[in-house]
Coordinates of C-alpha atoms in Angstrom, one line a residue:
X1171 CA -50.3 -19.8 -58.2
X1172 CA -48.9 -16.2 -58.7
X1173 CA -51.0 -13.3 -60.0
X1174 CA -49.2 -13.5 -63.3
X1175 CA -49.9 -17.2 -63.7
X1176 CA -53.6 -16.6 -62.7
X1177 CA -53.9 -14.0 -65.5
X1178 CA -52.3 -16.3 -68.0
X1179 CA -54.5 -19.2 -67.0
X1180 CA -57.7 -17.0 -67.3
X1181 CA -56.6 -15.8 -70.7
X1182 CA -55.9 -19.3 -71.9
X1183 CA -59.2 -20.5 -70.5
X1184 CA -61.1 -17.8 -72.3
X1185 CA -59.4 -18.7 -75.6
X1186 CA -60.6 -22.3 -75.0
X1187 CA -64.2 -21.2 -74.6
X1188 CA -64.5 -19.0 -77.7
X1189 CA -64.6 -20.3 -81.3
X1190 CA -63.4 -17.5 -83.6
X1191 CA -64.5 -18.9 -86.9
X1192 CA -67.0 -16.5 -88.6
X1193 CA -69.9 -18.9 -89.0
X1194 CA -70.3 -19.8 -85.3
X1195 CA -72.3 -17.9 -82.6
X1196 CA -70.3 -16.0 -80.0
X1197 CA -70.8 -15.4 -76.3
X1198 CA -70.6 -11.6 -76.1
X1199 CA -69.8 -11.5 -72.4
X1200 CA -66.9 -13.9 -72.8
X1201 CA -65.7 -11.9 -75.7
X1202 CA -65.7 -8.7 -73.6
X1203 CA -63.7 -10.5 -70.8
X1204 CA -61.2 -11.9 -73.3
X1205 CA -60.7 -8.4 -74.9
X1206 CA -60.2 -6.9 -71.4
X1207 CA -57.7 -9.5 -70.5
X1208 CA -55.7 -9.1 -73.7
X1209 CA -55.7 -5.3 -73.6
X1210 CA -54.6 -5.6 -69.9
X1211 CA -51.8 -7.8 -71.0
X1212 CA -50.6 -5.3 -73.5
X1213 CA -50.1 -2.8 -70.7
X1214 CA -47.6 -5.1 -68.9
X1215 CA -43.9 -5.5 -69.7
X1216 CA -44.2 -9.3 -69.8
X1217 CA -46.9 -9.0 -72.4
X1218 CA -45.1 -11.3 -75.0
X1219 CA -44.5 -14.2 -72.6
X1220 CA -48.0 -14.0 -71.2
X1221 CA -49.7 -13.9 -74.5
X1222 CA -47.6 -16.7 -76.0
X1223 CA -48.0 -18.9 -73.0
X1224 CA -51.8 -18.5 -73.1
X1225 CA -52.0 -19.2 -76.8
X1226 CA -49.7 -22.2 -76.6
X1227 CA -51.6 -24.0 -73.9
X1228 CA -55.1 -25.1 -73.2
X1229 CA -57.1 -27.0 -75.9
X1230 CA -54.7 -25.6 -78.6
X1231 CA -51.9 -28.0 -77.5
X1232 CA -53.8 -30.9 -79.1
X1233 CA -54.5 -28.7 -82.1
X1234 CA -50.8 -28.1 -82.5
X1235 CA -50.0 -31.8 -82.5
X1236 CA -52.7 -32.4 -85.2
X1237 CA -51.5 -29.4 -87.3
X1238 CA -54.9 -27.9 -87.2
X1239 CA -55.5 -25.4 -90.0
X1240 CA -57.8 -23.4 -87.7
X1241 CA -54.7 -22.1 -85.9
X1242 CA -53.3 -20.6 -89.0
X1243 CA -55.9 -17.8 -89.1
X1244 CA -56.5 -17.5 -85.3
X1245 CA -54.7 -14.1 -84.9
X1246 CA -56.7 -12.3 -87.7
X1247 CA -60.0 -14.0 -86.7
X1248 CA -59.4 -12.9 -83.1
X1249 CA -58.6 -9.3 -84.1
X1250 CA -61.8 -9.1 -86.2
X1251 CA -64.1 -10.7 -83.6
X1252 CA -62.7 -8.5 -80.7
X1253 CA -62.8 -5.4 -82.9
X1254 CA -59.2 -4.5 -82.0
X1255 CA -57.7 -1.1 -82.9
X1256 CA -54.8 -1.1 -85.3
X1257 CA -52.3 -0.7 -82.4
X1258 CA -53.9 -3.7 -80.6
X1259 CA -53.8 -5.8 -83.7
X1260 CA -50.1 -4.9 -84.2
X1261 CA -49.3 -5.8 -80.5
X1262 CA -51.1 -9.1 -80.7
X1263 CA -49.4 -10.0 -84.0
X1264 CA -46.0 -9.1 -82.7
X1265 CA -46.5 -11.2 -79.6
X1266 CA -47.4 -14.2 -81.7
X1267 CA -44.5 -13.8 -84.1
X1268 CA -42.4 -14.6 -81.0
X1269 CA -44.3 -17.9 -80.3
X1270 CA -42.4 -21.1 -80.5
X1271 CA -45.1 -22.4 -82.8
X1272 CA -44.6 -21.2 -86.3
X1273 CA -48.2 -21.8 -87.3
X1274 CA -49.1 -18.3 -86.1
X1275 CA -46.2 -16.6 -87.9
X1276 CA -47.7 -16.2 -91.4
X1277 CA -51.0 -14.6 -90.3
X1278 CA -49.3 -12.4 -87.7
X1279 CA -46.9 -11.1 -90.3
X1280 CA -49.8 -10.3 -92.6
X1281 CA -51.5 -8.4 -89.8
X1282 CA -48.3 -6.3 -89.2
X1283 CA -48.1 -5.4 -92.9
X1284 CA -51.7 -4.3 -93.0
X1285 CA -52.1 -2.6 -89.6
X1286 CA -48.7 -0.9 -89.0
X1287 CA -49.6 1.9 -91.4
X1288 CA -52.8 2.5 -89.6
X1289 CA -51.1 3.2 -86.3
X1290 CA -50.9 6.9 -86.9
X1291 CA -50.9 8.9 -83.7
X1292 CA -49.4 8.9 -80.2
X1293 CA -52.7 8.4 -78.4
X1294 CA -53.3 5.1 -80.2
X1295 CA -50.4 3.4 -78.4
X1296 CA -51.1 5.0 -75.0
X1297 CA -52.1 1.6 -73.5
X1298 CA -49.2 -0.4 -74.8
X1299 CA -46.3 -0.9 -72.4
X1300 CA -43.2 1.2 -73.5
X1301 CA -40.9 -1.8 -73.5
X1302 CA -43.3 -3.8 -75.7
X1303 CA -43.7 -0.8 -78.0
X1304 CA -39.9 -0.5 -78.3
X1305 CA -39.6 -4.2 -79.1
X1306 CA -42.3 -3.9 -81.8
X1307 CA -40.4 -0.9 -83.3
X1308 CA -37.2 -2.9 -83.3
X1309 CA -38.8 -5.9 -84.9
X1310 CA -40.5 -3.9 -87.7
X1311 CA -37.3 -1.9 -88.3
X1312 CA -35.2 -5.1 -88.6
X1313 CA -37.5 -6.7 -91.1
X1314 CA -36.6 -6.0 -94.7
X1315 CA -40.3 -6.4 -95.8
X1316 CA -41.8 -4.4 -92.9
X1317 CA -39.3 -1.6 -92.7
X1318 CA -40.4 0.2 -96.0
X1319 CA -41.6 3.8 -95.3
X1320 CA -45.1 3.0 -96.5
X1321 CA -45.5 0.4 -93.8
X1322 CA -43.5 1.5 -90.8
X1323 CA -42.5 5.2 -91.1
X1324 CA -45.3 6.5 -88.8
X1325 CA -44.9 3.7 -86.3
X1326 CA -41.2 4.2 -85.9
X1327 CA -41.8 7.9 -85.3
X1328 CA -44.3 7.1 -82.6
X1329 CA -41.9 4.7 -81.0
X1330 CA -39.2 7.3 -80.9
X1331 CA -41.5 9.9 -79.5
X1332 CA -42.7 7.5 -76.8
X1333 CA -39.1 6.7 -75.8
X1334 CA -38.1 10.4 -75.8
X1335 CA -41.0 11.1 -73.5
X1336 CA -39.8 8.5 -71.1
X1337 CA -36.3 9.8 -71.1
X1338 CA -37.4 13.3 -70.4
X1339 CA -39.6 12.2 -67.6
X1340 CA -36.9 10.1 -66.1
X1341 CA -34.3 12.9 -66.4
X1342 CA -36.7 15.3 -64.6
X1343 CA -37.3 12.9 -61.8
X1344 CA -40.9 12.1 -62.7
X1345 CA -40.4 8.4 -62.0
X1346 CA -37.8 8.9 -59.2
X1347 CA -34.3 7.7 -59.3
X1348 CA -32.0 5.2 -57.5
X1349 CA -28.7 6.2 -56.0
X1350 CA -25.7 4.1 -57.1
X1351 CA -24.0 4.4 -53.8
X1352 CA -26.9 4.2 -51.3
X1353 CA -28.3 1.3 -49.3
X1354 CA -30.5 -0.7 -51.8
X1355 CA -31.3 -3.5 -49.4
X1356 CA -33.6 -6.0 -51.0
X1357 CA -36.2 -8.3 -49.6
X1358 CA -34.9 -11.9 -49.1
X1359 CA -36.6 -13.2 -52.3
X1360 CA -36.1 -10.1 -54.4
X1361 CA -34.2 -10.4 -57.6
X1362 CA -30.7 -8.9 -57.8
X1363 CA -31.0 -9.0 -61.6
X1364 CA -34.1 -6.8 -61.5
X1365 CA -32.4 -4.3 -59.1
X1366 CA -29.4 -4.1 -61.4
X1367 CA -31.7 -3.5 -64.3
X1368 CA -33.3 -0.5 -62.6
X1369 CA -29.8 0.9 -61.9
X1370 CA -28.7 0.5 -65.5
X1371 CA -25.3 0.2 -67.0
X1372 CA -23.9 3.0 -64.9
X1373 CA -23.4 0.5 -62.0
X1374 CA -20.9 -1.3 -64.1
X1375 CA -18.8 1.7 -64.9
X1376 CA -15.9 0.3 -62.9
X1377 CA -15.1 -2.9 -60.9
X1378 CA -15.3 -0.8 -57.6
X1379 CA -18.7 0.6 -58.5
X1380 CA -20.2 -2.8 -59.5
X1381 CA -18.8 -4.6 -56.4
X1382 CA -20.1 -1.8 -54.2
X1383 CA -23.5 -2.0 -55.8
X1384 CA -23.7 -5.8 -55.2
X1385 CA -22.7 -5.4 -51.6
X1386 CA -25.2 -2.6 -51.0
X1387 CA -28.0 -4.9 -52.2
X1388 CA -27.3 -7.1 -49.1
X1389 CA -28.6 -10.2 -50.8
X1390 CA -26.7 -13.4 -51.2
X1391 CA -25.9 -14.3 -54.8
X1392 CA -26.9 -18.0 -55.0
X1393 CA -27.0 -20.1 -58.2
X1394 CA -30.4 -19.0 -59.2
X1395 CA -29.7 -15.3 -58.6
X1396 CA -26.4 -15.6 -60.6
X1397 CA -28.1 -17.3 -63.6
X1398 CA -30.6 -14.5 -63.7
X1399 CA -27.9 -11.8 -63.6
X1400 CA -26.0 -13.5 -66.4
X1401 CA -29.1 -13.8 -68.7
X1402 CA -30.6 -10.4 -68.0
X1403 CA -27.3 -8.4 -68.1
X1404 CA -26.5 -10.0 -71.5
X1405 CA -30.1 -9.3 -72.8
X1406 CA -29.8 -5.6 -71.8
X1407 CA -26.3 -5.3 -73.3
X1408 CA -27.4 -6.9 -76.6
X1409 CA -30.5 -4.7 -76.8
X1410 CA -28.4 -1.6 -76.3
X1411 CA -26.1 -2.7 -79.1
X1412 CA -29.0 -3.3 -81.4
X1413 CA -30.5 0.1 -80.7
X1414 CA -27.1 1.8 -81.4
X1415 CA -26.7 -0.1 -84.7
X1416 CA -30.2 0.7 -86.0
X1417 CA -30.4 4.2 -84.4
X1418 CA -34.1 3.7 -83.7
X1419 CA -33.9 5.1 -80.2
X1420 CA -30.8 7.0 -79.1
X1421 CA -29.7 5.9 -75.7
X1422 CA -29.0 8.5 -73.1
X1423 CA -27.8 5.9 -70.5
X1424 CA -24.3 4.4 -69.9
X1425 CA -23.8 1.0 -71.6
X1426 CA -23.2 -2.2 -69.6
X1427 CA -19.5 -3.1 -69.3
X1428 CA -19.6 -6.9 -69.5
X1429 CA -15.9 -7.3 -68.7
X1430 CA -16.4 -5.4 -65.4
X1431 CA -19.5 -7.5 -64.5
X1432 CA -17.7 -10.8 -65.3
X1433 CA -14.5 -10.0 -63.4
X1434 CA -16.4 -8.9 -60.3
X1435 CA -18.7 -11.9 -60.4
X1436 CA -15.7 -14.2 -60.8
X1437 CA -14.4 -13.0 -57.5
X1438 CA -17.8 -12.8 -55.7
X1439 CA -19.2 -16.2 -56.8
X1440 CA -16.4 -18.6 -56.1
X1441 CA -17.7 -21.9 -54.7
X1442 CA -21.0 -21.9 -56.4
X1443 CA -22.4 -25.1 -57.9
X1444 CA -22.0 -24.4 -61.6
X1445 CA -24.2 -27.3 -62.7
X1446 CA -27.0 -25.5 -60.9
X1447 CA -26.2 -22.2 -62.4
X1448 CA -26.4 -23.8 -65.9
X1449 CA -29.7 -25.4 -65.0
X1450 CA -31.1 -22.0 -63.9
X1451 CA -30.3 -20.4 -67.3
X1452 CA -33.8 -21.5 -68.0
X1453 CA -35.0 -17.9 -67.8
X1454 CA -37.7 -16.1 -69.8
X1455 CA -35.3 -13.4 -70.8
X1456 CA -32.8 -15.8 -72.5
X1457 CA -33.0 -15.4 -76.2
X1458 CA -30.5 -17.2 -78.6
X1459 CA -31.2 -15.9 -82.0
X1460 CA -27.9 -16.9 -83.6
X1461 CA -24.6 -18.6 -83.0
X1462 CA -23.0 -15.3 -82.0
X1463 CA -25.6 -14.9 -79.2
X1464 CA -24.7 -18.4 -78.0
X1465 CA -21.0 -17.6 -78.1
X1466 CA -21.5 -14.4 -76.1
X1467 CA -23.5 -16.4 -73.5
X1468 CA -20.9 -19.2 -73.2
X1469 CA -17.9 -16.7 -73.1
X1470 CA -19.6 -14.7 -70.4
X1471 CA -20.5 -17.8 -68.4
X1472 CA -17.0 -19.2 -68.7
X1473 CA -15.4 -15.9 -67.7
X1474 CA -17.4 -15.9 -64.5
X1475 CA -17.2 -19.6 -63.6
X1476 CA -13.6 -20.3 -64.8
X1477 CA -14.8 -23.6 -66.2
X1478 CA -16.6 -25.1 -69.2
X1479 CA -20.4 -25.1 -69.5
X1480 CA -21.6 -27.9 -67.3
X1481 CA -23.5 -30.1 -69.7
X1482 CA -25.2 -31.9 -66.7
X1483 CA -26.9 -28.6 -65.9
X1484 CA -28.1 -28.0 -69.5
X1485 CA -29.6 -31.6 -69.6
X1486 CA -30.9 -31.8 -66.0
X1487 CA -34.5 -31.2 -67.0
X1488 CA -36.8 -29.8 -69.7
X1489 CA -36.9 -26.0 -69.8
X1490 CA -39.8 -23.7 -69.6
X1491 CA -38.0 -21.6 -72.2
X1492 CA -38.1 -24.2 -74.9
X1493 CA -36.9 -22.0 -77.7
X1494 CA -33.7 -21.1 -75.8
X1495 CA -33.2 -24.7 -74.7
X1496 CA -33.5 -26.0 -78.3
X1497 CA -31.0 -23.3 -79.5
X1498 CA -28.5 -24.0 -76.7
X1499 CA -28.6 -27.8 -77.1
X1500 CA -28.3 -27.5 -80.9
X1501 CA -25.2 -25.3 -80.7
X1502 CA -23.7 -27.1 -77.7
X1503 CA -23.8 -30.4 -79.7
X1504 CA -21.3 -29.0 -82.2
X1505 CA -19.3 -26.9 -79.8
X1506 CA -15.6 -27.5 -79.1
X1507 CA -14.8 -29.6 -76.2
X1508 CA -13.2 -26.6 -74.5
X1509 CA -16.7 -25.0 -74.3
X1510 CA -19.0 -28.0 -73.7
X1511 CA -17.7 -31.4 -72.8
X1512 CA -20.2 -34.3 -72.9
X1513 CA -17.6 -36.9 -71.7
X1514 CA -18.8 -36.6 -68.1
X1515 CA -22.1 -38.2 -69.1
X1516 CA -20.7 -41.1 -71.2
X1517 CA -18.6 -44.2 -70.6
X1518 CA -15.6 -45.6 -72.5
X1519 CA -17.8 -48.5 -73.6
X1520 CA -19.9 -46.2 -75.8
X1521 CA -17.0 -45.4 -78.1
X1522 CA -17.2 -47.2 -81.4
X1523 CA -13.8 -48.0 -82.9
X1524 CA -13.0 -48.8 -86.5
X1525 CA -12.0 -47.3 -89.8
X1526 CA -14.4 -44.8 -91.3
X1527 CA -16.3 -44.0 -88.1
X1528 CA -16.6 -40.3 -87.3
X1529 CA -16.7 -39.4 -83.6
X1530 CA -18.1 -36.0 -82.4
X1531 CA -15.3 -33.9 -81.1
X1532 CA -17.1 -33.2 -77.8
X1533 CA -18.7 -36.6 -77.8
X1534 CA -22.2 -35.0 -77.9
X1535 CA -24.0 -37.7 -79.9
X1536 CA -22.9 -40.4 -77.6
X1537 CA -24.9 -38.7 -74.8
X1538 CA -28.2 -40.4 -74.3
X1539 CA -29.7 -37.6 -72.1
X1540 CA -29.1 -35.2 -75.1
X1541 CA -31.2 -37.4 -77.3
X1542 CA -33.9 -37.5 -74.6
X1543 CA -34.1 -33.7 -74.3
X1544 CA -34.4 -33.3 -78.1
X1545 CA -37.3 -35.9 -78.1
X1546 CA -39.0 -34.0 -75.3
X1547 CA -38.7 -30.7 -77.3
X1548 CA -40.2 -32.5 -80.3
X1549 CA -43.2 -33.6 -78.3
X1550 CA -43.6 -30.0 -77.1
X1551 CA -44.3 -28.7 -80.6
X1552 CA -40.9 -28.5 -82.2
X1553 CA -40.9 -31.7 -84.1
X1554 CA -39.9 -30.2 -87.4
X1555 CA -37.0 -28.2 -85.9
X1556 CA -35.7 -31.2 -83.9
X1557 CA -35.9 -33.5 -87.0
X1558 CA -33.9 -31.0 -89.0
X1559 CA -31.1 -30.9 -86.4
X1560 CA -31.0 -34.7 -85.8
X1561 CA -31.2 -35.6 -89.5
X1562 CA -28.2 -33.3 -90.3
X1563 CA -26.2 -34.7 -87.4
X1564 CA -27.1 -38.3 -88.2
X1565 CA -25.6 -37.8 -91.7
X1566 CA -22.2 -37.1 -90.1
X1567 CA -22.4 -39.7 -87.2
X1568 CA -24.8 -42.5 -88.4
X1569 CA -23.0 -45.2 -86.3
X1570 CA -23.5 -43.3 -83.0
X1571 CA -27.0 -42.3 -83.9
X1572 CA -28.3 -45.8 -84.5
X1573 CA -26.6 -47.2 -81.4
X1574 CA -27.8 -44.3 -79.2
X1575 CA -31.3 -44.3 -80.5
X1576 CA -31.6 -48.1 -80.0
X1577 CA -30.7 -47.6 -76.3
X1578 CA -33.4 -44.9 -75.4
X1579 CA -37.1 -45.0 -75.2
X1580 CA -39.2 -42.3 -76.8
X1581 CA -41.8 -42.0 -74.1
X1582 CA -43.0 -38.8 -75.7
X1583 CA -44.4 -40.6 -78.8
X1584 CA -43.2 -37.8 -81.0
X1585 CA -42.3 -40.2 -83.8
X1586 CA -38.8 -38.7 -84.2
X1587 CA -36.9 -41.7 -82.9
X1588 CA -38.8 -44.2 -85.1
X1589 CA -38.4 -42.0 -88.2
X1590 CA -34.7 -41.7 -87.7
X1591 CA -34.3 -45.4 -87.1
X1592 CA -36.3 -46.1 -90.2
X1593 CA -33.8 -44.1 -92.2
X1594 CA -30.7 -45.4 -90.6
X1595 CA -31.4 -49.2 -90.3
X1596 CA -30.9 -49.9 -94.0
X1597 CA -27.3 -48.7 -93.7
X1598 CA -26.4 -51.4 -91.2
X1599 CA -28.1 -54.6 -92.4
X1600 CA -25.0 -56.2 -94.0
X1601 CA -26.8 -56.3 -97.3
X1602 CA -25.9 -54.4 -100.5
X1603 CA -25.8 -50.7 -99.8
X1604 CA -24.7 -51.1 -96.1
X1605 CA -21.9 -49.1 -94.7
X1606 CA -18.6 -50.9 -94.2
X1607 CA -18.8 -50.0 -90.5
X1608 CA -21.9 -52.2 -89.9
X1609 CA -19.9 -55.0 -88.1
X1610 CA -18.7 -52.5 -85.5
X1611 CA -22.2 -51.2 -85.0
X1612 CA -23.7 -54.7 -84.7
X1613 CA -21.3 -55.5 -81.9
X1614 CA -22.7 -52.5 -80.0
X1615 CA -26.4 -53.4 -80.6

């Protein structure tokens, strides 16, 4: 187990052992350990993923399934019991707004509204990692309700000051610098994506520069390395664009040139297994907030690979990054066949012929593994989100839904499959109110 996994496990275990409700006795030693672990997490760049993972696991998993009301006020109860400062409250609340479980969202948002105005000096955020602080500033600024001057003005000024301090320190050499042309030889298991991130967008100023940078790293680009490069380069480019739009923090660094990166990787990565590359897109930095994010990812991937997105890679296993997996599968299901083609995973016998039967353009809802992945996501705490997607699609393609659902087993016991079948079966009984396509469906059942 890695050091980071150890820390997350300790944090999750401490959360299991403390009941934060007001009327119950507390173990002061455990509270101290818990506070130390959380404050320590706030100092690290992966603070959000560590906090979310800790809160989403342990004994709380069963509470999520039961819809426990105790979780709704867990963030504010924890802030009170641990006597968090305003900055610590804001950091914890921001982390939990990023959780895949929406049950934390309401209380976390209330904490942000109350505590953001109380973060009123530079010293109060000294122990929060600069990347996390920047992300908090962007989140607050982008929220219509939180961005009012009364709530966020002081916080935004502090974020700007912190970033400017970093930029001045970097420009004066306080943190050292990396040459774009020197030998940046990596250790065998080091991440090319991380090295490129340290160099910044300047390494993509031209095809020659980016190719030279990759060669100087002296590390083979395999499928896992390439997937990380794709995800992290897009994430950095998107963050730069957001910063420019909102003018929160002026950037003094060259932007990433995605066209240069894609063209060079197209030449350098020929012969890779693109199914594996798609599988390794399961990366903690992958965030799909909208259809435009998805389109940017698919265009970038296809520009590099010269092929459509291999659906077998997207469906190979359940992802650790469940939120991104859900978003990608949802949007892939309605993508043009020229972007995602599910035909490689179905047979001609699965097609249902007859008048009045709609068929998905990319054959997505004929694909049994797609249904299985959605059911797995539902069992992992996304039941409502999965139901919304499947109900909407079932309205357009009821024939394929009832046939596909009848052929798979819901080993997750999420209840989604049984609920969909309950809604669909009355449409294909042959009785009054049945769809005229029921004979064609019955021949497939």
